[in-house]
PDB file of C-alpha atoms in Angstrom:
ATOM      1  CA  MET A   1      97.253 150.225  79.335  1.00 53.00           C
ATOM      2  CA  SER A   2     100.467 152.822  78.367  1.00 61.00           C
ATOM      3  CA  GLU A   3     101.628 153.809  82.133  1.00 73.00           C
ATOM      4  CA  PHE A   4     102.081 151.616  84.906  1.00 77.00           C
ATOM      5  CA  ASN A   5     102.502 151.945  88.801  1.00 75.00           C
ATOM      6  CA  LYS A   6     100.537 155.191  88.964  1.00 81.00           C
ATOM      7  CA  THR A   7      97.776 153.551  91.010  1.00 82.00           C
ATOM      8  CA  CYS A   8      99.952 150.341  92.538  1.00 88.00           C
ATOM      9  CA  PRO A   9     100.130 151.064  96.373  1.00 83.00           C
ATOM     10  CA  PHE A  10     103.758 149.878  96.670  1.00 88.00           C
ATOM     11  CA  GLU A  11     105.632 152.817  96.711  1.00 87.00           C
ATOM     12  CA  ASP A  12     103.401 154.554  99.422  1.00 88.00           C
ATOM     13  CA  ARG A  13     102.240 151.630 101.343  1.00 92.00           C
ATOM     14  CA  TYR A  14     105.290 149.148 101.794  1.00 94.00           C
ATOM     15  CA  ILE A  15     106.838 150.639 104.401  1.00 95.00           C
ATOM     16  CA  LYS A  16     103.581 150.716 106.439  1.00 96.00           C
ATOM     17  CA  LEU A  17     102.933 146.849 105.453  1.00 96.00           C
ATOM     18  CA  ASP A  18     106.656 145.743 106.294  1.00 96.00           C
ATOM     19  CA  GLN A  19     106.441 147.783 109.687  1.00 96.00           C
ATOM     20  CA  ALA A  20     102.882 146.297 110.628  1.00 96.00           C
ATOM     21  CA  TYR A  21     104.411 142.950 109.832  1.00 97.00           C
ATOM     22  CA  HIS A  22     107.238 143.113 112.126  1.00 96.00           C
ATOM     23  CA  GLU A  23     105.427 144.575 115.198  1.00 96.00           C
ATOM     24  CA  CYS A  24     102.778 141.883 114.705  1.00 95.00           C
ATOM     25  CA  ALA A  25     105.318 139.112 114.178  1.00 95.00           C
ATOM     26  CA  LYS A  26     106.787 140.079 117.499  1.00 94.00           C
ATOM     27  CA  GLY A  27     103.292 139.927 119.189  1.00 87.00           C
ATOM     28  CA  PHE A  28     102.888 143.844 119.747  1.00 84.00           C
ATOM     29  CA  THR A  29      99.312 144.204 121.005  1.00 74.00           C
ATOM     30  CA  LYS A  30      98.388 147.779 120.323  1.00 83.00           C
ATOM     31  CA  GLY A  31      96.651 146.876 117.055  1.00 91.00           C
ATOM     32  CA  SER A  32      99.792 145.915 114.915  1.00 94.00           C
ATOM     33  CA  CYS A  33      98.001 142.561 113.262  1.00 96.00           C
ATOM     34  CA  ASN A  34      94.954 144.749 112.711  1.00 97.00           C
ATOM     35  CA  ARG A  35      97.370 147.127 110.830  1.00 97.00           C
ATOM     36  CA  PHE A  36      99.070 144.243 109.165  1.00 98.00           C
ATOM     37  CA  VAL A  37      95.665 142.737 107.861  1.00 98.00           C
ATOM     38  CA  ALA A  38      94.446 146.182 106.931  1.00 98.00           C
ATOM     39  CA  GLU A  39      97.834 146.767 105.028  1.00 97.00           C
ATOM     40  CA  ILE A  40      98.116 143.485 103.054  1.00 97.00           C
ATOM     41  CA  LYS A  41      94.527 143.872 102.186  1.00 97.00           C
ATOM     42  CA  LEU A  42      95.394 146.801 100.049  1.00 95.00           C
ATOM     43  CA  PHE A  43      97.828 144.829  97.876  1.00 93.00           C
ATOM     44  CA  LEU A  44      95.374 142.420  96.747  1.00 94.00           C
ATOM     45  CA  PRO A  45      93.208 144.290  94.340  1.00 89.00           C
ATOM     46  CA  GLU A  46      94.131 144.726  90.723  1.00 85.00           C
ATOM     47  CA  TYR A  47      96.238 147.760  90.007  1.00 86.00           C
ATOM     48  CA  ASP A  48      98.693 148.914  87.369  1.00 86.00           C
ATOM     49  CA  CYS A  49     101.539 147.422  89.130  1.00 87.00           C
ATOM     50  CA  GLN A  50     104.632 146.226  87.003  1.00 85.00           C
ATOM     51  CA  ARG A  51     107.947 145.114  88.076  1.00 84.00           C
ATOM     52  CA  SER A  52     111.003 145.439  85.460  1.00 80.00           C
ATOM     53  CA  PHE A  53     110.589 142.354  84.072  1.00 83.00           C
ATOM     54  CA  ASP A  54     107.149 142.154  83.235  1.00 75.00           C
ATOM     55  CA  SER A  55     107.043 143.198  79.926  1.00 77.00           C
ATOM     56  CA  THR A  56     108.400 142.217  76.506  1.00 74.00           C
ATOM     57  CA  GLU A  57     108.500 144.076  73.369  1.00 74.00           C
ATOM     58  CA  LYS A  58     105.218 142.747  72.503  1.00 77.00           C
ATOM     59  CA  VAL A  59     103.202 142.408  75.921  1.00 77.00           C
ATOM     60  CA  GLU A  60     102.864 144.431  78.870  1.00 78.00           C
ATOM     61  CA  TYR A  61     101.856 142.636  82.292  1.00 82.00           C
ATOM     62  CA  ILE A  62     100.204 143.984  85.431  1.00 84.00           C
ATOM     63  CA  VAL A  63     100.763 141.929  88.752  1.00 86.00           C
ATOM     64  CA  PRO A  64      99.409 141.855  91.850  1.00 90.00           C
ATOM     65  CA  ALA A  65     100.805 144.843  94.186  1.00 91.00           C
ATOM     66  CA  ILE A  66     102.039 141.940  96.721  1.00 93.00           C
ATOM     67  CA  TRP A  67     104.336 140.617  94.220  1.00 91.00           C
ATOM     68  CA  LEU A  68     106.463 143.809  94.134  1.00 89.00           C
ATOM     69  CA  THR A  69     107.146 142.753  97.718  1.00 92.00           C
ATOM     70  CA  GLY A  70     109.697 140.338  96.399  1.00 90.00           C
ATOM     71  CA  ALA A  71     110.909 137.596  98.962  1.00 92.00           C
ATOM     72  CA  ALA A  72     108.803 139.322 101.715  1.00 95.00           C
ATOM     73  CA  GLN A  73     105.646 138.050 100.466  1.00 95.00           C
ATOM     74  CA  GLU A  74     106.382 134.427 101.760  1.00 96.00           C
ATOM     75  CA  ASP A  75     106.737 136.316 105.002  1.00 97.00           C
ATOM     76  CA  PHE A  76     103.570 138.245 104.635  1.00 98.00           C
ATOM     77  CA  VAL A  77     101.372 135.432 103.575  1.00 97.00           C
ATOM     78  CA  ASP A  78     103.301 133.022 106.273  1.00 97.00           C
ATOM     79  CA  LEU A  79     101.700 135.858 109.012  1.00 97.00           C
ATOM     80  CA  LEU A  80      98.535 136.007 107.423  1.00 98.00           C
ATOM     81  CA  TYR A  81      98.079 132.293 107.504  1.00 97.00           C
ATOM     82  CA  LYS A  82      99.123 132.071 110.857  1.00 96.00           C
ATOM     83  CA  LEU A  83      96.816 134.555 112.162  1.00 96.00           C
ATOM     84  CA  ALA A  84      93.874 133.281 110.353  1.00 96.00           C
ATOM     85  CA  SER A  85      94.529 129.605 111.199  1.00 94.00           C
ATOM     86  CA  GLY A  86      94.670 130.527 114.996  1.00 87.00           C
ATOM     87  CA  ASN A  87      98.144 129.979 115.508  1.00 89.00           C
ATOM     88  CA  GLU A  88      99.013 129.367 119.124  1.00 90.00           C
ATOM     89  CA  PHE A  89     100.994 132.801 119.220  1.00 89.00           C
ATOM     90  CA  TYR A  90      98.041 134.538 118.360  1.00 88.00           C
ATOM     91  CA  LYS A  91      95.406 133.024 120.701  1.00 88.00           C
ATOM     92  CA  ALA A  92      95.287 135.588 123.248  1.00 87.00           C
ATOM     93  CA  LYS A  93      91.964 137.634 123.507  1.00 87.00           C
ATOM     94  CA  TRP A  94      93.642 140.882 122.035  1.00 86.00           C
ATOM     95  CA  PHE A  95      94.304 139.090 118.661  1.00 90.00           C
ATOM     96  CA  LYS A  96      90.659 138.003 118.101  1.00 92.00           C
ATOM     97  CA  SER A  97      89.678 141.146 115.840  1.00 93.00           C
ATOM     98  CA  ALA A  98      92.951 140.447 113.706  1.00 94.00           C
ATOM     99  CA  ARG A  99      92.516 136.734 113.646  1.00 95.00           C
ATOM    100  CA  ARG A 100      88.864 137.156 112.541  1.00 96.00           C
ATOM    101  CA  GLN A 101      90.025 139.969 109.610  1.00 97.00           C
ATOM    102  CA  ALA A 102      93.054 137.755 108.633  1.00 97.00           C
ATOM    103  CA  LYS A 103      90.644 134.726 107.960  1.00 97.00           C
ATOM    104  CA  ALA A 104      88.478 136.726 105.954  1.00 97.00           C
ATOM    105  CA  VAL A 105      91.281 138.109 103.893  1.00 98.00           C
ATOM    106  CA  PHE A 106      92.967 134.378 103.635  1.00 97.00           C
ATOM    107  CA  LEU A 107      89.859 133.080 102.253  1.00 97.00           C
ATOM    108  CA  SER A 108      88.838 135.832  99.950  1.00 96.00           C
ATOM    109  CA  PRO A 109      89.189 135.144  96.179  1.00 96.00           C
ATOM    110  CA  GLU A 110      91.198 138.550  95.671  1.00 96.00           C
ATOM    111  CA  PHE A 111      94.172 136.799  97.976  1.00 97.00           C
ATOM    112  CA  GLU A 112      93.523 133.653  96.292  1.00 96.00           C
ATOM    113  CA  ASN A 113      94.153 135.289  92.817  1.00 94.00           C
ATOM    114  CA  THR A 114      97.838 136.523  93.933  1.00 94.00           C
ATOM    115  CA  LEU A 115      98.999 133.023  94.744  1.00 95.00           C
ATOM    116  CA  ASP A 116     101.089 131.392  91.815  1.00 91.00           C
ATOM    117  CA  GLY A 117     103.883 128.799  91.776  1.00 92.00           C
ATOM    118  CA  TYR A 118     105.312 127.601  95.134  1.00 94.00           C
ATOM    119  CA  MET A 119     103.019 130.091  96.741  1.00 94.00           C
ATOM    120  CA  ALA A 120      99.819 128.380  95.117  1.00 96.00           C
ATOM    121  CA  GLU A 121     100.995 124.778  95.865  1.00 96.00           C
ATOM    122  CA  MET A 122     101.779 125.712  99.392  1.00 96.00           C
ATOM    123  CA  TYR A 123      98.631 127.816 100.359  1.00 96.00           C
ATOM    124  CA  PHE A 124      95.928 126.433  98.071  1.00 96.00           C
ATOM    125  CA  PRO A 125      95.745 123.324 100.165  1.00 96.00           C
ATOM    126  CA  LEU A 126      95.603 125.288 103.300  1.00 96.00           C
ATOM    127  CA  ILE A 127      92.989 127.459 102.149  1.00 96.00           C
ATOM    128  CA  GLU A 128      90.714 124.618 101.140  1.00 95.00           C
ATOM    129  CA  GLU A 129      91.455 123.071 104.709  1.00 94.00           C
ATOM    130  CA  MET A 130      90.292 126.096 106.134  1.00 94.00           C
ATOM    131  CA  ARG A 131      87.322 126.183 104.230  1.00 93.00           C
ATOM    132  CA  ARG A 132      86.042 122.865 104.990  1.00 91.00           C
ATOM    133  CA  LYS A 133      86.228 123.751 108.668  1.00 85.00           C
ATOM    134  CA  HIS A 134      84.791 126.826 108.220  1.00 71.00           C
ATOM    135  CA  HIS A 135      81.571 125.206 107.123  1.00 70.00           C
ATOM    136  CA  GLN A 136      81.569 122.630 109.385  1.00 59.00           C
TER     137      GLN A 136
END
């Protein structure tokens, strides 16, 4: 691959993801959590995303689009987990669809493939626990 960030959704979608995150995190009920889950899902497939430090003289790396969100990734993943796990704040009926969608994304291989380092250590056990409960 000789060009990067041509199909990466970060530039076009980050503001929408961040806005939906803040609205959902505050409990706005007019579809904000559904929008958040739909937006974060767009950041999971493999694209041509690359940060400035994802290349060396010999190797060019691509990374998940969610990694381009920097420190906000932790907040996004935490909210996805809260929705998926049925956190008390999101138990109301108007979050039901978003909870179901979040759970599907949280348990997906695409999401799991975006986790590494601290995020993997933190969320892999929670994914496994949720899968066990899901299959009981």
